[in-house]
mmCIF file of C-alpha atoms in Angstrom:
data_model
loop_
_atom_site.group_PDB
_atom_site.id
_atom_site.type_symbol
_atom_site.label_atom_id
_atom_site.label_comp_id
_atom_site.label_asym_id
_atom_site.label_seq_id
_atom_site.Cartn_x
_atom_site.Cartn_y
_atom_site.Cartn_z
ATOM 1 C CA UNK A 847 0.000 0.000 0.000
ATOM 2 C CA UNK A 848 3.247 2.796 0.877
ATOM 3 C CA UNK A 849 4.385 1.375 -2.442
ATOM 4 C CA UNK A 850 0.910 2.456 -4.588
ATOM 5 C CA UNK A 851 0.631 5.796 -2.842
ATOM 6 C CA UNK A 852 4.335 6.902 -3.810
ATOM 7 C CA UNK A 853 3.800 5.788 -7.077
ATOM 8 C CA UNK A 854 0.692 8.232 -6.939
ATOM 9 C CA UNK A 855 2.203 10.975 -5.134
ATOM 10 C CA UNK A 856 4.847 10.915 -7.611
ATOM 11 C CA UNK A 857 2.621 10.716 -10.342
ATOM 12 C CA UNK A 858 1.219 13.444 -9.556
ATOM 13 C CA UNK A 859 3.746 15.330 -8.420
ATOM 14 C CA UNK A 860 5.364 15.084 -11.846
ATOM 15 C CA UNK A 861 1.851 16.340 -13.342
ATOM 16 C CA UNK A 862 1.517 19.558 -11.125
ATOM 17 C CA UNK A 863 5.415 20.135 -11.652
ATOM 18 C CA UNK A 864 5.809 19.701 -15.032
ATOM 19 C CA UNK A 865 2.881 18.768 -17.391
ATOM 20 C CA UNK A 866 0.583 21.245 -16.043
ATOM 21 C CA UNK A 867 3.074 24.186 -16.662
ATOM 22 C CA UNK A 868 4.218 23.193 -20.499
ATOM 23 C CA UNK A 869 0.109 22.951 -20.849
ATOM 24 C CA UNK A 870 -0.212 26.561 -19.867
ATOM 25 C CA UNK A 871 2.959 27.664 -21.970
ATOM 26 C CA UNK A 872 1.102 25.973 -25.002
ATOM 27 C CA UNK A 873 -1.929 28.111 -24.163
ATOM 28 C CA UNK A 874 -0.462 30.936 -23.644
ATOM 29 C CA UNK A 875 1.177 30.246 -27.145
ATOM 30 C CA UNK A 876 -1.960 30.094 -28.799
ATOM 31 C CA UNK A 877 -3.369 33.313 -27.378
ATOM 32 C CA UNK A 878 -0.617 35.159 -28.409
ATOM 33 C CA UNK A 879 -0.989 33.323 -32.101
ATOM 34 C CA UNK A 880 -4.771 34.606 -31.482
ATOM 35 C CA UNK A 881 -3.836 38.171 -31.043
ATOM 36 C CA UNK A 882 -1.353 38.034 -34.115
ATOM 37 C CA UNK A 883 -3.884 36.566 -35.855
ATOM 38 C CA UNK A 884 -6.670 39.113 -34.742
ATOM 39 C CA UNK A 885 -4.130 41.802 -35.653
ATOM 40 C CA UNK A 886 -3.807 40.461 -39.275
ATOM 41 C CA UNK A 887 -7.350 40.402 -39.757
ATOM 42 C CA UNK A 888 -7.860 43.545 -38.427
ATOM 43 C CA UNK A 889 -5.296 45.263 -40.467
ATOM 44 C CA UNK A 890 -6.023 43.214 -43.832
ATOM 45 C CA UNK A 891 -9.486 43.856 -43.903
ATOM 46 C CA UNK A 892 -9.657 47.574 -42.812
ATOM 47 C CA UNK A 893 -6.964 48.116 -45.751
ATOM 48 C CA UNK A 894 -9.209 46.597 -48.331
ATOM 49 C CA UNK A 895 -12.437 48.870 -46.804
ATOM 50 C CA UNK A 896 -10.284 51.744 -47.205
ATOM 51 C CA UNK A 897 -8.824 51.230 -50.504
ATOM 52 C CA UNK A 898 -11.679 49.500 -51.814
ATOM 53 C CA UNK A 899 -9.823 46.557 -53.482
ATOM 54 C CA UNK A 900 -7.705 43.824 -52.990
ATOM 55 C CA UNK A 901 -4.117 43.055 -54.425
ATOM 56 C CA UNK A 902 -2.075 40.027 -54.755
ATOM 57 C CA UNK A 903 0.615 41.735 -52.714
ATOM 58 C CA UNK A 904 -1.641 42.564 -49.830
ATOM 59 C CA UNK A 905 -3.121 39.448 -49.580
ATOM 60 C CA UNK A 906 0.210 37.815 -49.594
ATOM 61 C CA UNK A 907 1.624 39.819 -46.842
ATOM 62 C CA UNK A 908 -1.686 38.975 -44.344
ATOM 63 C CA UNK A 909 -0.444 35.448 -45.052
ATOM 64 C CA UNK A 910 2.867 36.151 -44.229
ATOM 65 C CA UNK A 911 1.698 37.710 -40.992
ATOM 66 C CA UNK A 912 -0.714 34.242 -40.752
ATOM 67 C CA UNK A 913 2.485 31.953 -41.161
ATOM 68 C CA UNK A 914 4.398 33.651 -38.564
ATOM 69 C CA UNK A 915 2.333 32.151 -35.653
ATOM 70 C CA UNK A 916 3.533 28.642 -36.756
ATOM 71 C CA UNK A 917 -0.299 27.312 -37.628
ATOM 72 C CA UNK A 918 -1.972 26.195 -40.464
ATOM 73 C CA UNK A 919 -5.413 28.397 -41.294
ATOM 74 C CA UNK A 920 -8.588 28.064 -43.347
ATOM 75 C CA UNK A 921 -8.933 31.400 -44.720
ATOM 76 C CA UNK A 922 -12.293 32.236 -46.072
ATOM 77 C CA UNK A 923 -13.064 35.477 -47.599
ATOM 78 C CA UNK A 924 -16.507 36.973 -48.483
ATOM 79 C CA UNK A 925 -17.267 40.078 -50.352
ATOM 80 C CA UNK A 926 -21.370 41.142 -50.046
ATOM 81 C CA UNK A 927 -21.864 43.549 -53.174
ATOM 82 C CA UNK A 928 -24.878 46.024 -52.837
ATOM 83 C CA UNK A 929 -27.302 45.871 -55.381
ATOM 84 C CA UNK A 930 -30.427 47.956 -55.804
ATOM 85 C CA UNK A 931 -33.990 46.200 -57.421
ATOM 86 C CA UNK A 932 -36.665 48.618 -57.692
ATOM 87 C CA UNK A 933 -40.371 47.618 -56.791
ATOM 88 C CA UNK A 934 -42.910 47.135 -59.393
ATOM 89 C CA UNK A 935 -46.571 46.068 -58.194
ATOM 90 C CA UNK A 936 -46.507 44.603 -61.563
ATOM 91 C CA UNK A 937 -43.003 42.964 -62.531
ATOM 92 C CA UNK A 938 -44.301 43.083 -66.549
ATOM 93 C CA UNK A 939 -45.453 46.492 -66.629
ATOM 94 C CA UNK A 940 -42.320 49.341 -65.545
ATOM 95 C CA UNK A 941 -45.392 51.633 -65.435
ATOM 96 C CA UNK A 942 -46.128 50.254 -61.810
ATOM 97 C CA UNK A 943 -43.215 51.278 -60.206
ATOM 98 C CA UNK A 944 -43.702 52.384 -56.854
ATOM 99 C CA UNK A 945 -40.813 54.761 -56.078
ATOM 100 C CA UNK A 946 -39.058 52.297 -53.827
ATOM 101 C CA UNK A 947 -36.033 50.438 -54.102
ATOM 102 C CA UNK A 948 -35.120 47.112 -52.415
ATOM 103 C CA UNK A 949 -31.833 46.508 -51.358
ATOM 104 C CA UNK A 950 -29.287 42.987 -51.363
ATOM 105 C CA UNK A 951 -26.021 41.419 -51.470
ATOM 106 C CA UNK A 952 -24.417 39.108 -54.123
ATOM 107 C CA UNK A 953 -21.928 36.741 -52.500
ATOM 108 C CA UNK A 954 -18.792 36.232 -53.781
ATOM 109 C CA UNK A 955 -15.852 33.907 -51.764
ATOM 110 C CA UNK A 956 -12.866 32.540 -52.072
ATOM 111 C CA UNK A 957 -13.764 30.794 -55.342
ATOM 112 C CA UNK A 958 -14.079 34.071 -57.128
ATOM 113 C CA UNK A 959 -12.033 36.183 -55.135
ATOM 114 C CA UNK A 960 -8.817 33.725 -55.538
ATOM 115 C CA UNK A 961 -8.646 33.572 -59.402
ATOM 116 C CA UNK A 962 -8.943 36.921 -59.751
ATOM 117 C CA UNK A 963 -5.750 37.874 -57.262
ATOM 118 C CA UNK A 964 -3.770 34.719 -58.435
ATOM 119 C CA UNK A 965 -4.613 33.787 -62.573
ATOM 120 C CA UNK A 966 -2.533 31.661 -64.679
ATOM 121 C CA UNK A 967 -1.958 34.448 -67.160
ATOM 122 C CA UNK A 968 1.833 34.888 -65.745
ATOM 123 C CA UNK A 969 1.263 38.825 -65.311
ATOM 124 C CA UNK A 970 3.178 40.814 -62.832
ATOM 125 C CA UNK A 971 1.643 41.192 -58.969
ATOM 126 C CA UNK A 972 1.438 44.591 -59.863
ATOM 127 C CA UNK A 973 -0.863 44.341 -63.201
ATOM 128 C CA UNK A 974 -4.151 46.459 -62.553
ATOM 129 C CA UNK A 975 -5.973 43.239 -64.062
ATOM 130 C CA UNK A 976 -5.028 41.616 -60.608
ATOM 131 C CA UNK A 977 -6.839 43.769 -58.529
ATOM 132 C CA UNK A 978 -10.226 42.488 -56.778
ATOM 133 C CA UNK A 979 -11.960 45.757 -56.892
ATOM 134 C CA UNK A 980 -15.178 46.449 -54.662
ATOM 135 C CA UNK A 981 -17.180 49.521 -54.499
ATOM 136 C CA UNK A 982 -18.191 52.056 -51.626
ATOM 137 C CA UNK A 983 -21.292 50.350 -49.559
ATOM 138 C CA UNK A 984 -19.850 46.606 -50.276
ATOM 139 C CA UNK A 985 -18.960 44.698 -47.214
ATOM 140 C CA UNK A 986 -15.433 42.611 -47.262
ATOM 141 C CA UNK A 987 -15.694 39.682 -44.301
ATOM 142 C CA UNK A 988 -12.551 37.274 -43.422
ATOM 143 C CA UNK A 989 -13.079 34.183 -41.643
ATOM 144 C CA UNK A 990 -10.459 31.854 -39.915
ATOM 145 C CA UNK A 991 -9.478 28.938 -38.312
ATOM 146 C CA UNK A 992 -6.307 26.946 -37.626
ATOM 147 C CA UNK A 993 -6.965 23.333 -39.128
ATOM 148 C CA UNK A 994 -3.959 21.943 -37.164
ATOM 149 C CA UNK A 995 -3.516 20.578 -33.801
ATOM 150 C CA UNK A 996 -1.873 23.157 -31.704
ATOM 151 C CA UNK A 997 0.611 21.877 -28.577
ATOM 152 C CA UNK A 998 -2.091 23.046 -25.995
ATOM 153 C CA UNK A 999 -4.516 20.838 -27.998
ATOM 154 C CA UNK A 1000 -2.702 18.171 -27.634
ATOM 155 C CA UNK A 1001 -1.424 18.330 -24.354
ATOM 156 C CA UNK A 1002 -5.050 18.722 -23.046
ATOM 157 C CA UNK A 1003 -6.218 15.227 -24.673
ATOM 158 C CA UNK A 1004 -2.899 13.285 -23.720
ATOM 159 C CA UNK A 1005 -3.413 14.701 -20.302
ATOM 160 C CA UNK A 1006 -7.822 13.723 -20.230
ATOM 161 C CA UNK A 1007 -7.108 10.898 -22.441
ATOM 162 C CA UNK A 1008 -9.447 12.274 -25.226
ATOM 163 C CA UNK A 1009 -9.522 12.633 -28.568
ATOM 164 C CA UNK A 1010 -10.712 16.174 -29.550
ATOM 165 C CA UNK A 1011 -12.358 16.482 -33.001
ATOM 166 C CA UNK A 1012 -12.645 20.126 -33.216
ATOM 167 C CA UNK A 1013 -8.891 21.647 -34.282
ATOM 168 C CA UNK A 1014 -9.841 24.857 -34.155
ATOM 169 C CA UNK A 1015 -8.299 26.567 -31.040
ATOM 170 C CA UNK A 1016 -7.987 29.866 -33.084
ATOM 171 C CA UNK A 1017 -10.742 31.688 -34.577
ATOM 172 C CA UNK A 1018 -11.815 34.854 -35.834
ATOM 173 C CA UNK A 1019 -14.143 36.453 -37.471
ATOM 174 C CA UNK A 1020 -13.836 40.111 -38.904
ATOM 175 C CA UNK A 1021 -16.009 42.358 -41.334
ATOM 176 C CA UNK A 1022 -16.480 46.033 -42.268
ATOM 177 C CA UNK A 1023 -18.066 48.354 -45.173
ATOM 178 C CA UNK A 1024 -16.201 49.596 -47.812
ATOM 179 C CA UNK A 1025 -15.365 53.165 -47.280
ATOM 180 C CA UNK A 1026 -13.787 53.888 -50.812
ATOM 181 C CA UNK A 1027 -13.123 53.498 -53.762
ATOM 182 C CA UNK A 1028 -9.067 54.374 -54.539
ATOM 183 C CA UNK A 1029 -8.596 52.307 -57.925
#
């Protein structure tokens, strides 16, 4: 029995000593890789609502700023444009307009954002016919998520014996108008 409870003191002495502080380093890694990622966000998408488009070269540099936090990331962008349909009590007759105006969005993502910013036409980062342009009232959105397994992550289901599906330690979620239109 003196045998079992040293094993168990020491046990967990070597837990609270030394597992339980390399967890908290790992999270404390991960929040700061959640500010630098917040950061990036923050400062990608305010330049595109600014300038009102996006360039290879900008985009580029946000994933340079991505890559330094050591993590993998599922970028997703979204770009809302505004569109105006005005209301007709009768769609077939433009006599029946009714001096009103409905307002929506068009979607567009990463699958027409993406070809746009990277074509295989071999022109220069700098060629105007790179640019993703937007116009004033638009909204530009950026979604992430880290798809790997950080170190906290994996400390936390070696030390609860679990398996955790969800990867994602490191989201964010950013959005804002498009202010102008400098193209």
């Amino acid at each position: 029995m003196k045998y079992v409870t040293g094993i168990f003191a020491a046990l967990l002495a070597v837990l609270l000593l030394f597992m339980y502080p390399l967890y908290e380093q790992a999270r404390s890694q991960d929040k700061l890789a959640n500010a630098v990622v917040q950061g990036a966000a923050v400062r990608f998408v305010d330049n595109v609502r600014t300038k009102g488009y996006i360039t290879p070269r900008i985009y580029e540099e946000f994933n340079a700023q991505l890559a330094a936090t050591g993590n993998q990331y599922d970028v997703e962008l979204e770009h809302l444009h505004k569109r105006y349909s005005p209301d007709y009590s009768d769609p077939a007759d433009p006599a029946t307009f009714r001096g009103s105006f409905t307002t929506f969005y068009d979607g567009f993502y990463n699958e027409q954002i993406l070809p746009v910013l990277f074509p295989d036409n071999g022109r220069s980062s700098d060629d105007p016919s790179r640019r993703y342009t937007m116009q004033v009232g638009d909204y530009i959105g950026i979604r992430l998520k880290n798809v790997n397994r950080t170190a906290a992550v994996q400390l936390w289901d070696f030390l609860m014996n679990d398996n955790t599906e969800e990867n994602a330690a490191i989201l964010m979620n950013y959005e804002g108008m498009v202010l102008n239109e400098d193209y």
